[in-house]
Coordinates of C-alpha atoms in Angstrom, one line a residue:
M7 CA 184.4 116.8 129.8
A8 CA 181.9 115.6 132.3
E9 CA 182.2 112.0 133.6
R10 CA 178.4 111.5 133.8
R11 CA 175.6 112.0 131.4
M12 CA 171.8 111.5 131.8
I13 CA 169.6 109.1 129.9
S14 CA 165.9 109.7 130.2
K15 CA 163.0 107.3 130.0
S16 CA 161.5 109.5 127.3
L17 CA 164.6 108.6 125.1
L18 CA 164.4 104.9 125.8
M19 CA 160.7 104.9 124.9
D20 CA 161.1 107.2 121.8
N21 CA 160.1 105.3 118.6
R22 CA 163.1 106.8 116.9
F23 CA 165.3 105.0 119.4
L24 CA 163.2 101.8 119.7
R25 CA 163.3 101.1 116.0
L26 CA 167.1 101.0 115.9
N27 CA 169.0 97.7 116.2
N28 CA 170.8 97.0 119.4
D29 CA 174.3 97.9 118.0
T30 CA 173.0 101.3 116.9
K31 CA 171.2 101.9 120.2
T32 CA 174.5 101.2 122.1
L33 CA 176.4 103.5 119.8
Y34 CA 173.9 106.3 120.5
I35 CA 174.4 105.9 124.2
Y36 CA 178.1 105.9 123.8
L37 CA 177.9 109.2 121.8
L38 CA 175.8 110.7 124.6
S39 CA 178.4 109.7 127.1
F40 CA 181.4 111.1 125.2
A41 CA 179.7 114.3 123.8
D42 CA 181.0 117.7 125.2
D43 CA 178.7 120.1 127.1
D44 CA 177.2 121.4 123.8
G45 CA 176.3 117.9 122.6
I46 CA 179.0 117.7 119.9
V47 CA 181.2 114.6 119.7
K48 CA 184.0 113.3 117.5
R49 CA 183.7 109.9 116.1
S50 CA 186.1 107.4 117.7
M51 CA 187.7 104.6 115.8
M52 CA 188.3 102.8 119.1
I53 CA 184.6 102.9 120.1
D54 CA 183.6 101.8 116.5
S55 CA 186.0 98.8 116.9
V56 CA 184.8 97.8 120.4
L57 CA 181.1 98.1 119.4
R58 CA 181.7 96.7 115.9
V59 CA 179.7 99.4 114.3
D60 CA 180.3 101.1 111.0
D61 CA 179.0 103.9 108.7
S62 CA 175.6 102.2 108.5
N63 CA 175.0 102.6 112.2
Y64 CA 175.7 106.3 112.0
S65 CA 173.5 106.6 109.0
A66 CA 170.7 105.0 110.9
L67 CA 171.0 107.6 113.7
E68 CA 171.0 110.4 111.1
E69 CA 168.0 109.0 109.3
N70 CA 166.1 108.8 112.6
G71 CA 167.0 112.4 113.5
L72 CA 169.0 111.4 116.6
I73 CA 172.3 113.0 115.3
I74 CA 173.1 115.7 112.9
P75 CA 176.0 115.1 110.5
N76 CA 178.7 117.7 109.7
Q77 CA 180.8 118.5 106.7
N78 CA 183.6 116.9 108.7
D79 CA 182.2 113.3 108.7
Q80 CA 184.0 112.6 112.0
I81 CA 182.0 115.3 114.0
K82 CA 178.4 114.5 115.1
V83 CA 175.8 116.6 116.9
I84 CA 173.3 115.1 119.3
T85 CA 170.0 116.5 118.1
D86 CA 168.1 116.4 121.4
W87 CA 171.1 117.1 123.6
N88 CA 169.5 120.1 125.4
S89 CA 166.3 118.3 126.4
L90 CA 168.3 115.2 127.6
Q91 CA 170.9 117.0 129.6
S92 CA 170.8 119.6 132.4
I93 CA 174.2 121.2 132.9
R94 CA 174.7 123.8 135.6
K95 CA 176.0 127.1 134.5
D96 CA 179.0 127.0 136.9
I97 CA 180.3 123.7 135.4
Y98 CA 179.3 124.2 131.8
R99 CA 182.2 124.3 129.3
Q100 CA 181.5 125.3 125.8
T101 CA 182.6 123.2 122.9
T102 CA 185.9 123.5 121.1
Y103 CA 184.0 122.8 117.8
L104 CA 182.9 126.5 117.5
E105 CA 182.4 126.4 113.8
V106 CA 180.2 123.4 114.0
R107 CA 178.0 125.0 116.7
S108 CA 177.8 128.3 114.6
Q109 CA 175.8 126.3 112.0
L110 CA 173.2 125.1 114.5
F111 CA 169.8 126.7 115.3
M112 CA 167.4 126.1 118.3
R113 CA 163.9 124.8 117.9
T114 CA 161.1 125.4 120.4
D115 CA 161.6 122.0 121.9
Y116 CA 165.3 123.0 122.5
S117 CA 166.6 120.5 119.9
Y118 CA 169.2 121.4 117.3
T119 CA 168.7 121.8 113.6
K120 CA 170.8 123.1 110.7
D121 CA 167.8 124.4 108.9
P122 CA 167.4 128.2 109.7
N123 CA 164.1 128.1 107.8
D124 CA 162.5 125.6 110.1
K125 CA 159.2 127.2 111.3
N126 CA 160.0 126.3 114.9
V127 CA 163.5 127.9 115.0
F128 CA 163.6 130.8 117.5
S129 CA 167.4 131.5 117.8
S130 CA 170.8 130.6 116.6
A131 CA 172.5 128.1 119.0
D132 CA 175.3 130.5 119.6
D133 CA 173.0 133.3 120.8
W134 CA 170.9 130.9 123.0
I135 CA 174.0 129.6 124.7
R136 CA 175.5 133.1 125.0
N137 CA 172.3 134.1 126.8
G138 CA 172.6 131.4 129.4
R139 CA 170.8 128.4 127.7
P140 CA 167.3 129.3 129.1
K141 CA 164.8 126.5 129.0
D142 CA 162.0 128.4 130.7
I143 CA 160.9 130.5 127.7
T144 CA 157.1 130.8 127.8
D145 CA 156.4 132.7 124.6
F146 CA 158.4 131.8 121.5
K147 CA 156.4 133.8 119.1
P148 CA 158.3 137.1 119.4
L149 CA 161.6 135.1 119.3
I150 CA 160.5 133.3 116.1
Q151 CA 159.5 136.6 114.6
Q152 CA 162.8 138.1 115.6
H153 CA 164.7 135.2 114.0
L154 CA 162.7 135.8 110.8
N155 CA 163.5 139.5 111.0
D156 CA 167.2 138.7 111.4
R157 CA 167.1 136.4 108.4
N158 CA 165.6 139.2 106.4
G159 CA 168.2 141.7 107.6
I160 CA 165.9 143.5 110.2
R161 CA 167.8 143.8 113.5
N162 CA 166.0 144.3 116.8
D163 CA 166.2 143.1 120.4
D164 CA 163.3 140.9 121.4
R165 CA 161.5 141.1 124.8
N166 CA 162.8 137.8 126.2
G167 CA 166.5 138.6 126.0
V168 CA 167.5 136.2 123.2
R169 CA 169.1 138.2 120.4
N170 CA 169.7 136.5 117.1
L171 CA 172.7 137.4 115.0
S172 CA 173.1 136.5 111.3
I173 CA 175.8 133.8 111.0
D174 CA 178.5 134.0 108.4
K175 CA 179.3 130.4 107.9
N176 CA 182.8 131.2 106.6
S177 CA 183.9 132.5 110.0
I178 CA 184.0 131.0 113.5
D179 CA 181.5 132.0 116.1
K180 CA 181.1 135.6 115.1
S181 CA 178.3 136.1 117.6
R182 CA 180.8 135.7 120.4
L183 CA 182.2 139.2 119.5
E184 CA 179.3 140.7 121.4
Q185 CA 179.9 138.8 124.5
Y186 CA 182.4 141.2 125.9
S187 CA 180.9 144.5 127.1
T188 CA 182.6 147.8 127.6
V189 CA 184.7 147.9 130.8
Q190 CA 183.1 150.2 133.3
H191 CA 185.8 150.6 135.9
S192 CA 188.9 152.8 135.7
S193 CA 192.3 151.6 134.7
A194 CA 193.5 152.6 138.1
Q195 CA 191.1 150.1 139.6
Q196 CA 192.4 147.5 137.2
R197 CA 196.0 148.0 138.2
A198 CA 195.0 147.8 141.9
E199 CA 193.2 144.5 141.2
K200 CA 196.2 143.2 139.4
G201 CA 198.4 144.0 142.4
N202 CA 196.1 142.2 144.9
K203 CA 197.5 138.7 145.1
E204 CA 196.4 137.9 148.6
N205 CA 193.5 135.8 147.5
N206 CA 195.9 133.3 145.8
Y207 CA 193.9 133.5 142.5
K208 CA 196.1 133.8 139.4
Y209 CA 193.5 135.9 137.6
I210 CA 191.3 138.9 138.2
N211 CA 187.7 137.8 139.1
S212 CA 186.0 141.0 140.0
S213 CA 185.0 142.5 136.7
S214 CA 181.5 142.9 135.5
N215 CA 181.7 140.2 132.8
G216 CA 182.6 137.3 135.0
G217 CA 186.4 137.1 135.2
M218 CA 188.4 139.9 133.7
G219 CA 187.9 143.3 132.2
E220 CA 188.5 142.3 128.6
T221 CA 187.0 143.8 125.5
L222 CA 187.8 142.2 122.2
L223 CA 189.1 144.5 119.5
N224 CA 187.1 145.4 116.4
D225 CA 188.4 145.9 112.9
N226 CA 188.8 149.6 113.4
S227 CA 190.8 149.4 116.7
S228 CA 194.3 150.8 116.6
T229 CA 194.9 151.0 120.4
S230 CA 194.6 148.5 123.2
S231 CA 191.1 147.7 124.5
I232 CA 192.2 148.8 128.0
E233 CA 193.2 152.2 126.7
N234 CA 189.9 152.5 124.8
N235 CA 187.9 151.8 127.8
A236 CA 189.8 153.7 130.5
T237 CA 187.4 156.1 132.2
T238 CA 188.1 159.5 133.7
E239 CA 187.0 161.0 136.9
N240 CA 188.8 164.4 136.7
G241 CA 188.2 165.5 133.1
E242 CA 190.3 165.3 129.9
N243 CA 193.6 165.5 131.6
S244 CA 192.9 162.3 133.5
G245 CA 192.1 160.6 130.2
V246 CA 195.5 161.8 128.8
D247 CA 197.3 160.5 131.9
N248 CA 195.6 157.1 131.6
R249 CA 196.6 156.8 128.0
V250 CA 200.2 157.7 128.9
N251 CA 200.2 155.2 131.7
N252 CA 198.7 152.5 129.5
Q253 CA 201.4 153.1 126.9
L254 CA 204.1 152.8 129.6
D255 CA 202.5 149.5 130.7
T256 CA 202.5 148.2 127.2
N257 CA 206.2 149.1 126.7
N258 CA 207.1 147.3 129.9
N259 CA 205.3 144.2 128.7
Q260 CA 207.1 144.1 125.4
D261 CA 209.5 141.2 126.4
A262 CA 206.5 139.1 127.5
I263 CA 204.5 139.9 124.4
S264 CA 207.6 139.0 122.2
S265 CA 207.9 135.7 124.0
L266 CA 204.2 134.9 123.4
F267 CA 204.7 135.6 119.6
N268 CA 207.7 133.3 119.7
Y269 CA 205.7 130.6 121.4
L270 CA 202.8 130.9 119.0
N271 CA 204.9 130.8 115.9
G272 CA 206.8 127.8 117.3
I273 CA 203.6 125.7 117.3
S274 CA 201.8 127.4 114.4
P275 CA 201.9 126.3 110.7
T276 CA 202.4 129.9 109.8
D277 CA 204.3 132.8 111.3
I278 CA 202.4 135.8 112.6
P279 CA 204.7 138.9 112.5
K280 CA 205.4 140.6 115.9
D281 CA 204.2 143.9 114.4
N282 CA 200.6 142.7 114.4
K283 CA 199.4 145.4 116.8
R284 CA 195.9 144.0 117.4
L285 CA 197.2 140.6 118.5
A286 CA 200.0 142.4 120.6
D287 CA 197.2 144.4 122.2
V288 CA 195.3 141.3 123.2
F289 CA 198.5 139.8 124.7
D290 CA 199.1 143.1 126.6
M291 CA 195.5 143.2 127.8
L292 CA 195.7 139.7 129.2
I293 CA 199.0 140.3 131.0
R294 CA 197.7 143.6 132.6
N295 CA 194.6 141.7 133.7
G296 CA 196.8 139.4 135.8
Y297 CA 197.2 136.4 133.6
E298 CA 200.6 134.6 133.7
I299 CA 202.5 133.9 130.5
E300 CA 201.9 130.1 131.1
D301 CA 198.1 130.8 131.3
I302 CA 198.1 132.6 127.9
Q303 CA 200.2 129.9 126.4
L304 CA 197.6 127.3 127.4
G305 CA 194.9 129.5 125.8
I306 CA 197.0 129.5 122.6
D307 CA 197.3 125.7 122.8
N308 CA 193.6 125.3 123.0
I309 CA 192.9 127.6 120.1
M310 CA 195.5 125.9 118.0
N311 CA 193.9 122.5 118.7
V312 CA 190.8 124.0 117.1
A313 CA 192.6 125.8 114.2
N314 CA 194.6 122.7 113.3
Q315 CA 191.3 120.9 112.4
M316 CA 190.2 123.6 110.0
P317 CA 192.1 124.3 106.8
Q318 CA 190.8 127.9 106.6
Y319 CA 192.8 128.9 109.6
Q320 CA 196.2 127.8 108.2
N321 CA 197.1 131.2 106.9
E322 CA 198.5 134.2 108.8
Q323 CA 195.5 136.6 108.5
S324 CA 192.7 134.2 109.4
L325 CA 194.7 132.6 112.3
A326 CA 195.6 136.0 113.7
K327 CA 191.9 137.0 113.5
L328 CA 190.9 133.8 115.3
L329 CA 193.3 134.5 118.1
I330 CA 192.2 138.1 118.5
Q331 CA 188.6 137.1 118.7
H332 CA 188.9 134.1 121.1
L333 CA 192.2 134.1 123.0
P334 CA 190.8 136.0 126.1
E335 CA 187.8 133.6 126.3
Y336 CA 190.0 130.5 125.9
T337 CA 192.6 131.7 128.4
K338 CA 189.9 132.5 131.0
Q339 CA 188.2 129.1 130.5
T340 CA 191.5 127.2 130.7
L341 CA 192.4 128.9 134.0
E342 CA 188.9 128.4 135.5
Q343 CA 189.1 124.7 134.6
S344 CA 192.5 124.5 136.3
S345 CA 191.2 126.2 139.4
S346 CA 188.2 123.8 139.6
N347 CA 190.6 120.8 139.4
D348 CA 192.8 122.1 142.2

């Protein structure tokens, strides 16, 4: 989390802020300071004690539209976060409260709302963030219309590059499934990149999607994503050779994959069987993209920190699905964070 946050004159002169008592004003500034890069913050008993604030102060912030409550009473969203903060793309780190963010929508002043029927909503927060958090949109009308179409089940891409996806509130961050595009370079290139360690990076950073050639598996996948996306230059025989080589690589990684299942089940409230092929394929894909076992374990740790706060992820099937959807993303982010701190 960043050590510095911005407080604008417009905030200090906003009537919603001015009408608060001093304790509540101070609380709001503390929430701004401790919020993550998506403007989501967990209530701290330590801060409450130091400031001597209670539920009434939080209620005052909610009533004045400065924070948005969540079903989990400990999690708060800063309504005007995106207009108050400017965070560079290269240092932005998405929230760990993905389910909270999946319930948010963007208004034309870039503030958050939980009301998808607000006339000024132009996108889900997930899609706006996935598309780079643009704040230079000049014409919101087609985006608002696209949002309405999506709400009515009509799916089209709008002209300004922000594509809305209907959100299933019983799942976590489903729109992130479209983040990973099809790998365009051959498996031979991927193996060559894996072998190139002279740059002292622990991960592959030359793929088209910003860090590694991963493609998350969909529900119909029965083979690894690397196998599915291997390209051929010499016809069908090359494709067969690639699949054979990929299968050999997978077999060679079995011990590492088994150790990752052991590590996961050692910290998980439920055991995920080692014959879960989709999760094994994700482990295998990460290993073949150059990630070390310790890197993947850190990604698992971060996902479990999220899952442990959500009762719906305490069973085998939902936890496995969460890992399949988000482990590449979390492993990559963990390693990037580690590299930036070195």
